[in-house]
Coordinates of C-alpha atoms and ligand atoms in Angstrom, one line a residue:
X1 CA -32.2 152.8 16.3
X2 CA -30.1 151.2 13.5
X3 CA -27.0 152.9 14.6
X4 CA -27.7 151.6 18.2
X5 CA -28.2 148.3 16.9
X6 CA -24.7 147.9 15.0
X7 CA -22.8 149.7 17.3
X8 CA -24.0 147.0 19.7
X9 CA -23.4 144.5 17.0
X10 CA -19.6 145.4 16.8
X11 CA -18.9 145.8 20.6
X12 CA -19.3 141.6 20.3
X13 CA -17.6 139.2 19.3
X14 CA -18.0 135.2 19.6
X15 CA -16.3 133.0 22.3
X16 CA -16.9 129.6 20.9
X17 CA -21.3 129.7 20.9
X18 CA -21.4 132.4 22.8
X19 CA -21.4 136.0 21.9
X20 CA -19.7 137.7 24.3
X21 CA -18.3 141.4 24.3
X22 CA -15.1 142.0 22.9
X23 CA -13.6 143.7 26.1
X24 CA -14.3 139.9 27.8
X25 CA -13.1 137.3 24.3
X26 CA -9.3 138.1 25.3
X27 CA -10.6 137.0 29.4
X28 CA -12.1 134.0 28.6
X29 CA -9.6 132.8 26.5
X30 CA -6.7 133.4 29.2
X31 CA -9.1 131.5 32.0
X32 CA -9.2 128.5 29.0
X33 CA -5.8 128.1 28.3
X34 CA -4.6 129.2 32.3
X35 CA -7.1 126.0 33.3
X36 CA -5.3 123.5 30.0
X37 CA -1.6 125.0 30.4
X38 CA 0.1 121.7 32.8
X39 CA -1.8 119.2 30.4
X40 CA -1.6 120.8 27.3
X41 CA 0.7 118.8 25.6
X42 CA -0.5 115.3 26.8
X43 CA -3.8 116.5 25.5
X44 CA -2.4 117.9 22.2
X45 CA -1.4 114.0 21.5
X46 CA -4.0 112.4 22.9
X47 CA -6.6 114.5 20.6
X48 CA -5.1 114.4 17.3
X49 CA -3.1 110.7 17.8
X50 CA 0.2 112.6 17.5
X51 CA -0.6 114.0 14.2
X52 CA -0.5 117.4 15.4
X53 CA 3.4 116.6 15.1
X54 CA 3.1 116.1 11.5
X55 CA 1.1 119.4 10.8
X56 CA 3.9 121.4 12.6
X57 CA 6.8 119.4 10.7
X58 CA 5.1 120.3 7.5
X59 CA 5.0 123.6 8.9
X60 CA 8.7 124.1 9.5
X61 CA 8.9 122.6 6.1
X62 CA 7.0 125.0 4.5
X63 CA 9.1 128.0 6.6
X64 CA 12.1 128.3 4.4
X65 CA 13.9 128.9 7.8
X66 CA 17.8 129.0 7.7
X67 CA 20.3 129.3 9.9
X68 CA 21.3 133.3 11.1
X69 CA 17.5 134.3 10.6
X70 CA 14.8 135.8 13.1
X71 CA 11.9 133.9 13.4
X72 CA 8.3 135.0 15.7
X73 CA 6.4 131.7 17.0
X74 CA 3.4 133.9 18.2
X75 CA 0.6 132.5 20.4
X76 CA 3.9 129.6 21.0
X77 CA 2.3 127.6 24.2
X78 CA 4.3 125.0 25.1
X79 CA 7.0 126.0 22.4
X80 CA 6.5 123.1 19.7
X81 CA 7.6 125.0 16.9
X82 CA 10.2 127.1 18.7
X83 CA 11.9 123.9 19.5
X84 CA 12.5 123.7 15.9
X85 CA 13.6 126.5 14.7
X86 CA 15.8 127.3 17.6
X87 CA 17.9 123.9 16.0
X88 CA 17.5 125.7 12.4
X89 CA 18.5 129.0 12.8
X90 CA 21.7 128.2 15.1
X91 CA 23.7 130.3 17.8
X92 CA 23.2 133.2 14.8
X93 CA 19.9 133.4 14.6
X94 CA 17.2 134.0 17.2
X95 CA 13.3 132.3 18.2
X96 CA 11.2 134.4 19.9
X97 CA 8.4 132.9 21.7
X98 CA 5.1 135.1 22.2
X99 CA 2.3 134.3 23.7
X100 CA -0.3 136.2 25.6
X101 CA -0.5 134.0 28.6
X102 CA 2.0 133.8 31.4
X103 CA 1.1 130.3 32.3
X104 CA 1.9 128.6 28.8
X105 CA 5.0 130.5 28.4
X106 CA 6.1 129.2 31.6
X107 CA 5.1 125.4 30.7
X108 CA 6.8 126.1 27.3
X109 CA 10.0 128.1 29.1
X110 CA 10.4 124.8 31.4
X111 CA 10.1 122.3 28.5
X112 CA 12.5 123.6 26.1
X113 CA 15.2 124.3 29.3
X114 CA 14.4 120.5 30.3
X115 CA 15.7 120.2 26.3
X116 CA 18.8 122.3 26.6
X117 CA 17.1 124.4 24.5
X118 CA 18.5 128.2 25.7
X119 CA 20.7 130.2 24.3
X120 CA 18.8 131.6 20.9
X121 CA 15.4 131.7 22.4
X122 CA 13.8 135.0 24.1
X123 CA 9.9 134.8 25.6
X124 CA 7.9 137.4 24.9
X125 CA 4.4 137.9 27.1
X126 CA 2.5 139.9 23.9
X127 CA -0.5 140.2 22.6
X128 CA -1.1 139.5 18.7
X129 CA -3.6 142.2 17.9
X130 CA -0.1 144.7 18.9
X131 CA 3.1 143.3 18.6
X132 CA 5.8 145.0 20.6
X133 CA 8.4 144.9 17.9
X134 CA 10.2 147.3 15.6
X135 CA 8.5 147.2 11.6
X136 CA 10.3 144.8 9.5
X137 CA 12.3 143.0 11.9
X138 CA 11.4 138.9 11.5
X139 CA 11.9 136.7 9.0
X140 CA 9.2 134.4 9.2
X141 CA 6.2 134.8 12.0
X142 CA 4.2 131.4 12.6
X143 CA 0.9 131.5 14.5
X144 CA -0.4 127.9 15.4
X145 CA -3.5 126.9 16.4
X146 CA -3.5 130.2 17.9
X147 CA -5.3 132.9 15.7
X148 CA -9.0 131.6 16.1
X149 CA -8.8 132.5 19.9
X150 CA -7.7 136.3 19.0
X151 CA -10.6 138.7 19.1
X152 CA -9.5 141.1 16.2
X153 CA -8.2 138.6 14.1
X154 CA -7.5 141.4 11.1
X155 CA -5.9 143.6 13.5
X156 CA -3.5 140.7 14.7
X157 CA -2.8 140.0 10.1
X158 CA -1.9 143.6 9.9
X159 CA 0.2 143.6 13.3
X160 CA 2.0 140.3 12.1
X161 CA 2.7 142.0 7.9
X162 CA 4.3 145.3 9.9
X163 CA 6.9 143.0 11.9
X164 CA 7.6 141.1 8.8
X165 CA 10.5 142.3 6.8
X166 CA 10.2 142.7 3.4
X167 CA 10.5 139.2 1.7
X168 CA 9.4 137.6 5.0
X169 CA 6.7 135.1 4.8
X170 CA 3.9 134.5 7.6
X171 CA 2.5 130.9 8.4
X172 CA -0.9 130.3 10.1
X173 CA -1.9 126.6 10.9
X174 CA -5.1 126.4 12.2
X175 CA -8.0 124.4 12.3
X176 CA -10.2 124.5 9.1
X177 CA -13.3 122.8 6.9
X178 CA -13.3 119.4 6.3
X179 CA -13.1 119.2 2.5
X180 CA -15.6 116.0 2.7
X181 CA -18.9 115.7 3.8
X182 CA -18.9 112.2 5.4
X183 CA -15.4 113.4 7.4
X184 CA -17.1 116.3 8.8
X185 CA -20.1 114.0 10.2
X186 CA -17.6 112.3 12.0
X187 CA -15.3 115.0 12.8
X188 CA -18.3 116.4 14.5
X189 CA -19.5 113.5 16.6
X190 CA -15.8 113.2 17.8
X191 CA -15.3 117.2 18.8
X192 CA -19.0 118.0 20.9
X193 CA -19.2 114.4 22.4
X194 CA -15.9 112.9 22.7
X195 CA -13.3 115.5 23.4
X196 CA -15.0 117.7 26.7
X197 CA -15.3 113.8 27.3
X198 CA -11.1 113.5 27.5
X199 CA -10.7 117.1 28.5
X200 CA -13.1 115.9 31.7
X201 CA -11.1 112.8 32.5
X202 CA -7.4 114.1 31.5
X203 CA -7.5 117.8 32.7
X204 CA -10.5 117.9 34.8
X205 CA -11.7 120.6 32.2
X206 CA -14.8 119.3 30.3
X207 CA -15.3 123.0 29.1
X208 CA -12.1 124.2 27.9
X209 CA -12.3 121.6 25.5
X210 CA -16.0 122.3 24.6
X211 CA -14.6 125.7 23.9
X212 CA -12.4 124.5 21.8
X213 CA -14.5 122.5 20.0
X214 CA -16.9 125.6 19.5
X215 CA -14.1 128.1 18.3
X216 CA -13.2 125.8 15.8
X217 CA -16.8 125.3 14.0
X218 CA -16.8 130.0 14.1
X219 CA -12.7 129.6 12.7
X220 CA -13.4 131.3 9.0
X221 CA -12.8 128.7 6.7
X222 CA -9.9 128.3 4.2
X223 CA -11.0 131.0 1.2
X224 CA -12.2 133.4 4.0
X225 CA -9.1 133.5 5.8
X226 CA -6.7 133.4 2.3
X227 CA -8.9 136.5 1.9
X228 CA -8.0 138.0 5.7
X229 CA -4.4 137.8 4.9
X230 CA -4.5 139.4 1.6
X231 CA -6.8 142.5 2.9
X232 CA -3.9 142.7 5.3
X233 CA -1.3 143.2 2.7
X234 CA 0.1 139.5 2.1
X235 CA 0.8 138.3 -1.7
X236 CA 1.2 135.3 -3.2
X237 CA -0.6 133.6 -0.9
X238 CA -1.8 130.1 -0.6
X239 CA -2.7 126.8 1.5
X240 CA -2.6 123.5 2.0
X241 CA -5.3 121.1 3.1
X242 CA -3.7 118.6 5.6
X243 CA -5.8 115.5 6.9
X244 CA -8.6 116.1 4.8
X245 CA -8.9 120.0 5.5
X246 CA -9.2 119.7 9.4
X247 CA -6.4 122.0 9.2
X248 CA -4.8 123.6 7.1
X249 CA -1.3 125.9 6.5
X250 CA -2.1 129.0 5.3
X251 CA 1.3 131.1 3.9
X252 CA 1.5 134.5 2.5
X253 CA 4.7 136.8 1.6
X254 CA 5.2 140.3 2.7
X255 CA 6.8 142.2 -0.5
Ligands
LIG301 C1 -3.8 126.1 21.3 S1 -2.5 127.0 21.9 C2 -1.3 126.7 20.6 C3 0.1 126.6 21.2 C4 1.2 126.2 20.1 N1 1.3 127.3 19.1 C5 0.9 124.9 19.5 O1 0.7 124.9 18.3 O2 0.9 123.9 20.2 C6 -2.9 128.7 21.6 C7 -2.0 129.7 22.2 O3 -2.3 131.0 21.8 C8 -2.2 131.9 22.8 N2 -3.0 133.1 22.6 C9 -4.4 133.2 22.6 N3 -4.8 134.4 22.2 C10 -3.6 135.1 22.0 C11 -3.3 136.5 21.6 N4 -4.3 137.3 21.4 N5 -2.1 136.8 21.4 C12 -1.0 135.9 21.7 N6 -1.2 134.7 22.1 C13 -2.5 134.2 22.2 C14 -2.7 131.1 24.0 O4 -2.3 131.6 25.3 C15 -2.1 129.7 23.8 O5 -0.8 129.6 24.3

């Protein structure tokens, strides 16, 4: 009867509220960001007043990227950060954009060509949980806003520490705890009422964004997932609060 009980336990997982099971997380979440891919971006600013632009510059700070080097954007979208680094690393180095879903990689693919971004950038359609590249072959691997949608998030750590070569460091940005009580209160108010509110009247899509809303609140928080990476074999890690601990920059170093 126990055994029954937690083997049923770990066939599920959570999609936002909702416990789903695991063989339908990866599903839901392509049916989410198929519905948001054409308005993602205009949404992306519209939620976070354009601030999401300073979490991802503080993220290609925090990179260490240099020309010549290899970098993974994994769960990419729209190809934000790619952008970036394809400028940093130069006609030497290479971007690769992965992402599960065919529909963001082709908004993404389309934007950065529309920039005359080509040339050191390859998309990959992958899924995190099993990367389809060699061991030790990036430099740096970022994941934003990306790893709370994956169903094994641990299997997706350990996937991103084998492609990693030795000295290469991995950075997650991702939606966290609001370090202060009165912040969360409104942060709250502003994610269940407000923004299915804008994802209704922007994208037509009240419950993408309720979704997202949801998967946020079940994210682990910051010590929780500090402790994820380590169990998957990153050192030195550490992160960084940024706007109060609504999301924060998570990096660890593969040694
Ligand atoms: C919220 S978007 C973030 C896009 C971009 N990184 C950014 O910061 O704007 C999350 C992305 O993760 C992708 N994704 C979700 N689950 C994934 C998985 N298991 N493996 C790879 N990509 C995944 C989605 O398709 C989507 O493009």
């Amino acid at each position: 009867m126990t055994d029954t009980i937690q083997d049923k336990a770990q066939e599920t997982t959570h999609f936002g509220f909702s416990t789903v099971a695991k063989q339908e997380k990866a599903g839901k979440v392509a049916e989410v960001f198929h519905s948001v891919a054409a308005k993602y971006d205009i949404m992306n600013d519209l939620m976070s007043l354009g601030i999401h632009r300073a979490w991802k510059r503080f993220t290609i700070d925090c990179s260490g990227a240099r020309p010549g080097q290899r970098i993974l954007d994994l769960g990419g979208g729209t190809g934000d950060l790619t952008a970036k680094f394809s400028r940093i690393v130069g006609e030497k180095g290479q971007v690769i954009l992965a992402d599960i879903n065919d529909s963001m990689l082709k908004v993404g693919r389309a934007k950065l060509r529309d920039h005359g971004i080509v040339g050191n950038v390859a998309y990959v359609q992958a899924n995190a949980e099993e990367l389809p590249f060699p061991d030790n072959h990036f430099d740096c691997i970022t994941i934003s806003f990306c790893l709370r949608n994956v169903t094994d998030k641990d299997k997706a750590l350990r996937s991103m520490f084998r492609v990693l070569k030795p000295g290469g460091r991995l950075l997650v940005l991702e939606f966290s705890k609001p370090v202060f009580d009165p912040l969360s209160k409104v942060y709250d108010a502003y994610s269940f009422h407000l923004l299915p509110k804008m994802g209704e009247l922007v994208a037509d899509d009240a419950e993408s964004y309720r979704y997202l809303a949801e998967s946020i609140r079940m994210h682990p928080d910051q010590d929780t997932l500090e402790g994820m990476m380590q169990e998957a074999g990153f050192e030195h890690t550490q992160y960084y609060n940024l706007t109060g601990g609504i999301v924060a920059l998570h990096r660890g170093y593969k040694f």
